[in-house]
XYZ file of C-alpha atoms in Angstrom:
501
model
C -31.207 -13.705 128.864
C -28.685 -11.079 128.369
C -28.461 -11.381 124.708
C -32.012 -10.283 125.189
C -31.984 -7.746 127.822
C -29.014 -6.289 125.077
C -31.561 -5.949 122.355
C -34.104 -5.168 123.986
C -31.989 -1.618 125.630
C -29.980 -0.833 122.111
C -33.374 -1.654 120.421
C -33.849 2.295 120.438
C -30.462 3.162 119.000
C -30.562 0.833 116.487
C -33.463 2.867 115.152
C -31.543 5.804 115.093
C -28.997 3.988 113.056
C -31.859 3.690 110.457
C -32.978 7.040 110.765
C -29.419 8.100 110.057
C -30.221 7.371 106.166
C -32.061 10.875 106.290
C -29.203 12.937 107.890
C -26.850 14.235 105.951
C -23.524 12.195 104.453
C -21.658 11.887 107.685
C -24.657 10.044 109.384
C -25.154 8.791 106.156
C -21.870 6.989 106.066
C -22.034 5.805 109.463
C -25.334 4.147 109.146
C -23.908 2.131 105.719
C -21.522 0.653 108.000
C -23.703 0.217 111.365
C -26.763 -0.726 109.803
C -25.359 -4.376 108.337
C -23.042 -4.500 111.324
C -25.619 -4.925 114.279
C -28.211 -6.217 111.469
C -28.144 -9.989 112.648
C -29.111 -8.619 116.350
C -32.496 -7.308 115.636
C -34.460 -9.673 113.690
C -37.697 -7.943 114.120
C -36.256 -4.596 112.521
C -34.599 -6.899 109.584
C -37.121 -5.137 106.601
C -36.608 -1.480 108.039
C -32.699 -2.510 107.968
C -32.857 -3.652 104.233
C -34.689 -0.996 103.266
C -32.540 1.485 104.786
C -29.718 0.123 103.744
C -31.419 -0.393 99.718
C -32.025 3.423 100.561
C -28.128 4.099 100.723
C -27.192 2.437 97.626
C -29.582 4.948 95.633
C -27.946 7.758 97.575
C -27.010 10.941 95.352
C -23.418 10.707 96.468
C -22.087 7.706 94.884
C -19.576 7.249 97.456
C -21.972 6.481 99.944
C -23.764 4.191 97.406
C -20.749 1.876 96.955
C -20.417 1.410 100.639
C -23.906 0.608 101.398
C -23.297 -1.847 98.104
C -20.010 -3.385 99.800
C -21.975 -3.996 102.773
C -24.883 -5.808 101.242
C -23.976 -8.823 101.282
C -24.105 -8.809 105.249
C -27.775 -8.933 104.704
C -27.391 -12.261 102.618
C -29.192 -14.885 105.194
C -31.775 -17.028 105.366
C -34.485 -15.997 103.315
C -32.901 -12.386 102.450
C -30.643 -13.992 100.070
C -32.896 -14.315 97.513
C -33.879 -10.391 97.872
C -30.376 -8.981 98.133
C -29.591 -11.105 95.297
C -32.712 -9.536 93.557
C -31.429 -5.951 94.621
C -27.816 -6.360 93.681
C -28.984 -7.515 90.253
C -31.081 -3.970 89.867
C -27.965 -2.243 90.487
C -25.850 -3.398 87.765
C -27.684 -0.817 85.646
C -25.549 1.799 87.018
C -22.914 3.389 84.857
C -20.302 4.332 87.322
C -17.443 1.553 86.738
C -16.377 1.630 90.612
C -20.064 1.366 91.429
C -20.345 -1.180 88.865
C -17.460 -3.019 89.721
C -18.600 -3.105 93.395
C -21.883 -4.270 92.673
C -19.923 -7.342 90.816
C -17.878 -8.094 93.764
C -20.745 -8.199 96.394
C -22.761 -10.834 93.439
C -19.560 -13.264 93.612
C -19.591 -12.614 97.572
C -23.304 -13.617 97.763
C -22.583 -16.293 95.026
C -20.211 -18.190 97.560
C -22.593 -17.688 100.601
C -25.537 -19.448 98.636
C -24.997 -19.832 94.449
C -28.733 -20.990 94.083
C -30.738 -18.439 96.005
C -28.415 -15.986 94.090
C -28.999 -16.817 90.872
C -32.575 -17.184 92.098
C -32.424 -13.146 91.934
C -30.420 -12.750 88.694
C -33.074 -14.835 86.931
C -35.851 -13.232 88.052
C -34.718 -9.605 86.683
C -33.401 -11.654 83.831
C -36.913 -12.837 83.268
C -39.047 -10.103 84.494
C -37.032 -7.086 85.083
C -36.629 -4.002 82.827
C -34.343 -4.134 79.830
C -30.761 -2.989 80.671
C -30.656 -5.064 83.970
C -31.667 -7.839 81.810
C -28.968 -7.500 79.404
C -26.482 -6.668 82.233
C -27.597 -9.866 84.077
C -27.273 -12.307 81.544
C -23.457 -10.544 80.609
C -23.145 -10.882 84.386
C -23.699 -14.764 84.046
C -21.617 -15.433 81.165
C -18.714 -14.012 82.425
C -18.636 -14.708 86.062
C -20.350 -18.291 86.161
C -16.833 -19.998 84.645
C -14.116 -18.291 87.054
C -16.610 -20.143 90.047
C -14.984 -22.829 91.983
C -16.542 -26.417 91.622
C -17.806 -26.370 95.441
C -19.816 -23.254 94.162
C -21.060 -24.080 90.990
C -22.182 -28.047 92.268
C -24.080 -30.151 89.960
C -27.429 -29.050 91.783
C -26.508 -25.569 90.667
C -25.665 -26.348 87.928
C -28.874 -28.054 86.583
C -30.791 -24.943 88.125
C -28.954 -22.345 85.951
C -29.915 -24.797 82.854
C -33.281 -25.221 84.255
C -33.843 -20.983 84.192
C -31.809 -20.931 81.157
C -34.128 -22.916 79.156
C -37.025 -20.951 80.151
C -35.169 -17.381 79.380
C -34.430 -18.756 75.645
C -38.216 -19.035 75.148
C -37.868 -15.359 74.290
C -34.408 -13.898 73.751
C -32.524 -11.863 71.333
C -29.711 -12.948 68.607
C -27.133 -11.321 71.474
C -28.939 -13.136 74.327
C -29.088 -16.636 72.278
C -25.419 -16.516 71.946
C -24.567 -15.489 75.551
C -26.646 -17.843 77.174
C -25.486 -20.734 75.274
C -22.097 -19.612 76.224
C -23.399 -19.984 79.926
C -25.020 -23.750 79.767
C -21.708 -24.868 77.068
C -19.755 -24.130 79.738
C -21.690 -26.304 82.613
C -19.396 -28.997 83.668
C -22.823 -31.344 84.210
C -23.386 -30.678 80.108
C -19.578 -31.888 79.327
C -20.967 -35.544 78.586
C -22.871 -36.956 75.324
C -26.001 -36.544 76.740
C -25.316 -33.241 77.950
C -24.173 -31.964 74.187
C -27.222 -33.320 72.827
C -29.630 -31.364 74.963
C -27.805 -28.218 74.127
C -27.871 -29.175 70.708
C -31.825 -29.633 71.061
C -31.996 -26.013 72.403
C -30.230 -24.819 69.348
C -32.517 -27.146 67.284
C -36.093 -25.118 69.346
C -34.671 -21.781 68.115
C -33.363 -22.223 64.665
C -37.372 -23.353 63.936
C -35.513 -26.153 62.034
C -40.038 -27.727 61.429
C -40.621 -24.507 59.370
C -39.985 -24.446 55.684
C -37.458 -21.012 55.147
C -38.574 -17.768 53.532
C -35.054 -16.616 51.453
C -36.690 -13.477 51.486
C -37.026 -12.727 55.179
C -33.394 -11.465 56.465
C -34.505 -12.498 60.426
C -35.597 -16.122 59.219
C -31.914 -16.494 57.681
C -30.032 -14.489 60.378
C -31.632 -16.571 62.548
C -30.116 -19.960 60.600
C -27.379 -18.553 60.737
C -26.692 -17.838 64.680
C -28.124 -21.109 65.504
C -26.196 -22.816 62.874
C -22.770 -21.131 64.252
C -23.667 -22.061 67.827
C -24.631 -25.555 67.185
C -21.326 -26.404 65.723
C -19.184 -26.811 68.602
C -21.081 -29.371 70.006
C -21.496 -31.765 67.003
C -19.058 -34.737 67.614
C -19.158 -38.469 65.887
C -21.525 -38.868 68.351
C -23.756 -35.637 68.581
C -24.890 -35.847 64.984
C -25.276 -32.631 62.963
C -28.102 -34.886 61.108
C -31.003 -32.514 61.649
C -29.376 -29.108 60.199
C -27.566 -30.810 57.502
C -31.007 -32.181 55.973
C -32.715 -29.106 56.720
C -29.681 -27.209 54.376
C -30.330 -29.489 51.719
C -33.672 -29.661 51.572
C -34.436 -25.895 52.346
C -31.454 -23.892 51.783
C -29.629 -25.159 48.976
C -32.770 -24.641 46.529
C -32.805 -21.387 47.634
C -29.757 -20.081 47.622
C -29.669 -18.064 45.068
C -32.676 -16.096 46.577
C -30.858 -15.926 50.393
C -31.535 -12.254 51.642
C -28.463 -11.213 53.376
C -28.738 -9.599 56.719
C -26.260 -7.576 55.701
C -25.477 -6.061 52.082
C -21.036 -6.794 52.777
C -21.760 -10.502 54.031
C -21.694 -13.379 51.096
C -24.401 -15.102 52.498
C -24.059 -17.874 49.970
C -20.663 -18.317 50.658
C -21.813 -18.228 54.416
C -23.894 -20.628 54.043
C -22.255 -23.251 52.191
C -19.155 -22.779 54.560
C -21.963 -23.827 57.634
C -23.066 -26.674 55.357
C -19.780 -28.170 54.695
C -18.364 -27.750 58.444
C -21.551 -29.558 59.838
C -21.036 -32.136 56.850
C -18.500 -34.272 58.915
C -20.584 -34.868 62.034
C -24.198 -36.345 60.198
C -25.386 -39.384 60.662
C -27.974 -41.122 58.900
C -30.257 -39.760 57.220
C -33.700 -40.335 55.726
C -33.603 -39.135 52.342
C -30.114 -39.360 51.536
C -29.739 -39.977 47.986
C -32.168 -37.060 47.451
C -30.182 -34.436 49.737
C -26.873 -35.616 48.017
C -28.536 -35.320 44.381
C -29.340 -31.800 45.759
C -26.104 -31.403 46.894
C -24.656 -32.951 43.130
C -27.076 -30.413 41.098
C -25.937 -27.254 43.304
C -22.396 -28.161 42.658
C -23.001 -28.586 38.593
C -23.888 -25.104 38.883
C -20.298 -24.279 39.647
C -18.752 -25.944 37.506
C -18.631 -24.812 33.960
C -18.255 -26.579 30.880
C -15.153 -25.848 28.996
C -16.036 -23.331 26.238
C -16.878 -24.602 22.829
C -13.871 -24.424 20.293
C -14.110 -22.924 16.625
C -12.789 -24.583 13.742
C -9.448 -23.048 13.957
C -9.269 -24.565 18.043
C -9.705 -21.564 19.249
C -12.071 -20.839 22.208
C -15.114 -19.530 20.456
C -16.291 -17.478 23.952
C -14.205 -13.868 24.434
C -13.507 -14.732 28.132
C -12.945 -17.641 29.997
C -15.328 -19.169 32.415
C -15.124 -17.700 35.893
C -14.130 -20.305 38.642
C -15.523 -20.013 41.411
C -13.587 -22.052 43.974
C -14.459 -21.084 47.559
C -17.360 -22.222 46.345
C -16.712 -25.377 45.243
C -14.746 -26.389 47.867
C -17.493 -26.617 50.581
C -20.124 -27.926 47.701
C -17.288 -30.688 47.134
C -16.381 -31.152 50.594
C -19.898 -31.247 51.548
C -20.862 -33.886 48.920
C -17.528 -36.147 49.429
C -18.614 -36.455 53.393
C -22.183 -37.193 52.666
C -20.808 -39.532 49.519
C -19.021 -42.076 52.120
C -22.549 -42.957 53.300
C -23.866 -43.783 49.737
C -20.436 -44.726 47.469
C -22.599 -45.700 44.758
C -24.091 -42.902 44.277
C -22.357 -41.351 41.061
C -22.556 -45.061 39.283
C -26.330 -45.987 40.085
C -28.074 -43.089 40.747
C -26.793 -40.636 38.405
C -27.739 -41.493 34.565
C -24.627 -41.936 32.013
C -25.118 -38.774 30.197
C -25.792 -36.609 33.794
C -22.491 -38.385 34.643
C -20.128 -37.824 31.413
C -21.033 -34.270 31.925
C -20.270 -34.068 35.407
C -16.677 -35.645 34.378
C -16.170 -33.300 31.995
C -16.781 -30.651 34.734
C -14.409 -32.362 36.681
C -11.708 -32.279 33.989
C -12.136 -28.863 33.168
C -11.586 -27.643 36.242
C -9.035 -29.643 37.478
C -6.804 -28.170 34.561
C -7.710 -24.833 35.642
C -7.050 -26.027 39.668
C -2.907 -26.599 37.930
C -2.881 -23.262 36.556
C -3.610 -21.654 39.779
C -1.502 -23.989 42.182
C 1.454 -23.175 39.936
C 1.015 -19.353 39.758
C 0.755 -19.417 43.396
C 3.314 -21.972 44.435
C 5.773 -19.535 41.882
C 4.895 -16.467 43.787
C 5.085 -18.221 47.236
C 8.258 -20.004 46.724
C 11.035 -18.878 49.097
C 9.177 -16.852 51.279
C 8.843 -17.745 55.084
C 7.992 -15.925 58.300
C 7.654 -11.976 57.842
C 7.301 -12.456 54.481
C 4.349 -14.681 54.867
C 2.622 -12.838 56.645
C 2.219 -9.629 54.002
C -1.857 -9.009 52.827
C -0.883 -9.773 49.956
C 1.058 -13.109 50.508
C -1.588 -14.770 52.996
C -4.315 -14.026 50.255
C -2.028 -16.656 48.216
C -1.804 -18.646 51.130
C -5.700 -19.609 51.768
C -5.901 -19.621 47.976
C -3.289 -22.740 47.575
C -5.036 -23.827 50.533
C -8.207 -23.808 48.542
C -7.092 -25.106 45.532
C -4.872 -27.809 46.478
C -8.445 -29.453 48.391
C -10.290 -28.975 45.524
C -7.552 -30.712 43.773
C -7.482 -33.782 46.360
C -11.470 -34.094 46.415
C -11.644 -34.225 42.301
C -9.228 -36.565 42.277
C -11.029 -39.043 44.881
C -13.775 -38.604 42.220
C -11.870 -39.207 39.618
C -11.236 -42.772 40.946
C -13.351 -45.955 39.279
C -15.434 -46.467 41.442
C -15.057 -43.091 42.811
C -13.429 -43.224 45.983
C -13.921 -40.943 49.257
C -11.175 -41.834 51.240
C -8.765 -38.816 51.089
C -9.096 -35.921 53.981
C -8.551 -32.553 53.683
C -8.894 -29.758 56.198
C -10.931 -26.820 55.096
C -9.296 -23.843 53.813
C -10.416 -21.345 56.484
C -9.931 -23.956 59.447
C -6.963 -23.038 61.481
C -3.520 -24.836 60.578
C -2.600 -28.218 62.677
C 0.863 -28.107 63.436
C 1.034 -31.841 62.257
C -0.238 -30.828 59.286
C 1.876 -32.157 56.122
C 2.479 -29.869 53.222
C 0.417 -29.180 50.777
C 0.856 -33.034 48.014
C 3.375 -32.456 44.872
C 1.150 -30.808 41.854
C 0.105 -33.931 39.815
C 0.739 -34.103 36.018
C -1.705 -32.992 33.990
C -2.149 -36.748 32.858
C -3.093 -37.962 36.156
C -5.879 -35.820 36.145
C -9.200 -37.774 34.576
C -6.877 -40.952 34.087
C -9.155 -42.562 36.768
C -5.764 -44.299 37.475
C -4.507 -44.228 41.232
C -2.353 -41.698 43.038
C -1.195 -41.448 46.679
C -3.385 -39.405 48.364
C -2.460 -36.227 51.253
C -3.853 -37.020 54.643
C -4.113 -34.214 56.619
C -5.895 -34.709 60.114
C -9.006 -33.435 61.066
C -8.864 -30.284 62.349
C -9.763 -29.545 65.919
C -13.329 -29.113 67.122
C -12.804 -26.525 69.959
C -10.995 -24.669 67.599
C -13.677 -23.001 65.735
C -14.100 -19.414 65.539
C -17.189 -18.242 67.131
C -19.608 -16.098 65.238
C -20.889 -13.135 66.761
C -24.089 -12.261 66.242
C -26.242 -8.945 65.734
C -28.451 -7.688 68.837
C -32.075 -7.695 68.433
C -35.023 -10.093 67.558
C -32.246 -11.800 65.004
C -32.647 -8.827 62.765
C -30.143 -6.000 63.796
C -26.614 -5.443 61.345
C -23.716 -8.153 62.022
C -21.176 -5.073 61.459
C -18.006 -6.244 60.389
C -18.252 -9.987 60.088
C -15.487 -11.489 58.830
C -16.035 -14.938 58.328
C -13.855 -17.281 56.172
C -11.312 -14.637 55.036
C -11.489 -14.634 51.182
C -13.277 -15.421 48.426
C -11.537 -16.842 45.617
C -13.005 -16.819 41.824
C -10.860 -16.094 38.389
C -10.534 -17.814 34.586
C -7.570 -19.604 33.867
C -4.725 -16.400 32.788
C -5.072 -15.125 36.652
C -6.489 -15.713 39.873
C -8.484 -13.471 41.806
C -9.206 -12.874 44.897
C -11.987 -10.910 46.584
């Protein structure tokens, strides 16, 4: 009774309180901090007290503005959650950084009162709202969602933020894609096998991997591309990266020469066959498997030359040597030695004698170019440690040994009768394992096409969670990458030097 008889006498002044939102900044001030103070005790004036209080936080003064903002979250209960949630979310458009900054805090305040009625209001902006809140709201998400405790962020929560995730991706941007799958890869309730494999099946619904490709359209292969580089870190020996491996074979690889480039400084070949040979490790079985690794066999003919014909006299009869294109040929070899453990037979029953003789004498070639190189570069690199290492110059030679001496590992597995694809190698732009052994002693040039057996280097696999991310464009998947630097180097020459570009 006298909780009553008290509203029912400051009733009144409480409406003056409100009014105080048209005075001047004193009053103004004073009602941001009475208004959410006495809000709870006059239920019937709740809307008039949110909308006052939504009236201070568009205030001209922004110091008034971020203290009706700190306050919000007084407002938070019941069924206001969801619309103070909805209004805090609106605000992160400003581009004062204390306002901004305060409209973060009062989110995480309103996030521990009641995490799904909040995000209830972030994903309806996020799904309806204009523009720059929605970009701000999904940035919001992706940043603030991991630093949550686990009583927050429960597994009900959880599955609601993948629930509205899924239907935000049904119409996103490159720059969305990425963030949001940051957001659900990080959902404790998607750490299992299960879990990877529906985010892998997301990736799978945007990378349109049912549609044939169009090499000519720069969105269709920026758009491989991003989904590609985000499906990665989930593919495991048991998340198979089955589905984009055959669709690379069958509908990238013949068209690779034709690839449009989003962006004139990228090597999207290189790109590409980088993607092709990471994902290589992780497929399992697949349908047509003898036709993706003959398509995998042909593309990697086309890299490697055939020695140059000699003249009577023995000398080469062509003015230059052939260029050798070895970042190339290390993902086209690594790529076909992974898929080769699944079909060892391949080069002896499926490959004709005279395809195969030439492919040997690829092989050979090559490999005595591989010896030229490794020397060169182990001369120049001998001696040198730390500092010295770490010159422009001298880590250019570094990923180059690293390149070659693969190459050399992989064509000597081949080499083997039958050919053997035991040894393991850890791709040249894949960060260094500690464990990792040096690089095996350069093999005499008569162990090379001898077919006879040598000890192979085992180095171990490198980690998955290691990966460097790529970082999309903004836009429909069509906007410039910018300065992409993926893989480090390129490395191509003839025999005299190397090159490196």
């Amino acid at each position: 009774m006298n909780v009553l008889s008290f509203i029912l006498q400051h009733k009144d002044a409480y409406q003056v309180i409100l009014d105080g939102v048209k005075g001047g900044p004193k009053e103004k001030r004073l009602a941001a901090q009475f208004i959410p103070k006495f809000f709870s005790s006059f239920p019937e004036l709740a809307d008039a007290a949110i909308n006052a209080q939504l009236d201070l936080c568009e205030d001209e003064d922004v110091s008034i503005r971020r203290q009706a903002i700190k306050e919000l979250p007084r407002f938070a209960t019941g069924e206001n959650i969801l619309r103070v949630a909805d209004i805090l979310t609106q605000l992160l458009q400003t581009d004062d950084t204390a306002e901004f900054n305060q409209v973060n805090a009062s989110l995480i305040s309103i996030f521990k009162m009641d995490a799904k009625g909040t995000l209830g209001g972030l994903f309806s902006q996020i799904l309806q709202g204009e523009d720059i809140v929605r970009e701000r709201a999904i940035k919001f998400l992706s940043t603030k969602l991991k630093s949550l405790p686990e009583d927050v962020m429960t597994k009900e929560v959880e599955e609601y933020v993948f629930a509205e995730t899924k239907k935000v991706l049904e119409d996103v941007t490159g720059e969305e894609f990425v963030l949001l799958m940051r957001i659900v890869s990080g959902l404790r309730v998607l750490q299992t096998v299960n879990g990877r494999q529906q985010l892998v099946e997301l990736v799978v619904e945007q990378a349109f991997l049912e549609q044939a490709l169009n090499p000519a359209d720069p969105d269709t292969v920026d758009r491989l591309l991003q989904c590609t580089r985000q499906a990665l870190p989930l593919f495991s020996k048991n998340v198979h990266s089955t589905r984009f491996v055959t669709y690379f074979c069958e509908h990238v690889l013949p068209n690779l020469s034709t690839l449009t480039s989003p962006v004139a400084e990228l090597d999207i070949q290189l790109e590409v066959l980088k993607l092709l040979a990471e994902m290589s490790p992780f497929c399992g079985d697949m349908e047509k498997l003898e036709a993706n690794l003959n398509m995998l066999f042909t593309k990697l003919l086309e890299y490697m030359p055939l020695p140059p014909e000699e003249v009577e006299n023995g000398e080469n009869s062509a003015s230059e040597e052939p260029k050798l294109q070895f970042s190339y040929v290390e993902c086209l070899l690594f790529s076909f030695h992974q898929l080769g453990k699944k079909l060892p037979d391949f080069l002896l029953d499926k490959v004709d004698a005279e395809r195969l003789k030439d492919f040997k004498i690829r092989l050979q070639y090559f490999a005595r170019g591989l010896q030229v190189y490794i020397r060169q570069l182990r001369v120049a690199l001998q001696g040198k440690t730390g500092d010295a290492l770490k010159t422009e110059e001298n880590k250019i030679k570094v990923v180059a040994l690293k390149i070659t001496n693969n190459i050399n590992v992989l064509i000597k597995d081949l080499f083997h009768n039958p050919p053997s694809y035991k040894s393991t190698v850890t791709l040249s732009w894949k960060p260094v394992q500690k464990t990792e052994a040096v690089a095996p002693k350069r093999p005499s040039n008569e162990d090379m096409g001898s077919g006879g057996s040598t000890k192979k280097q085992i180095s171990p696999q490198p980690r998955r969670d290691a990966r460097q991310i790529y970082n999309p464009p903004s836009g429909k998947y069509s906007a410039s990458i910018g300065n992409f630097n993926y893989g480090e180097y390129r490395l191509i020459g003839g025999f005299e030097k190397y090159v490196v570009c």
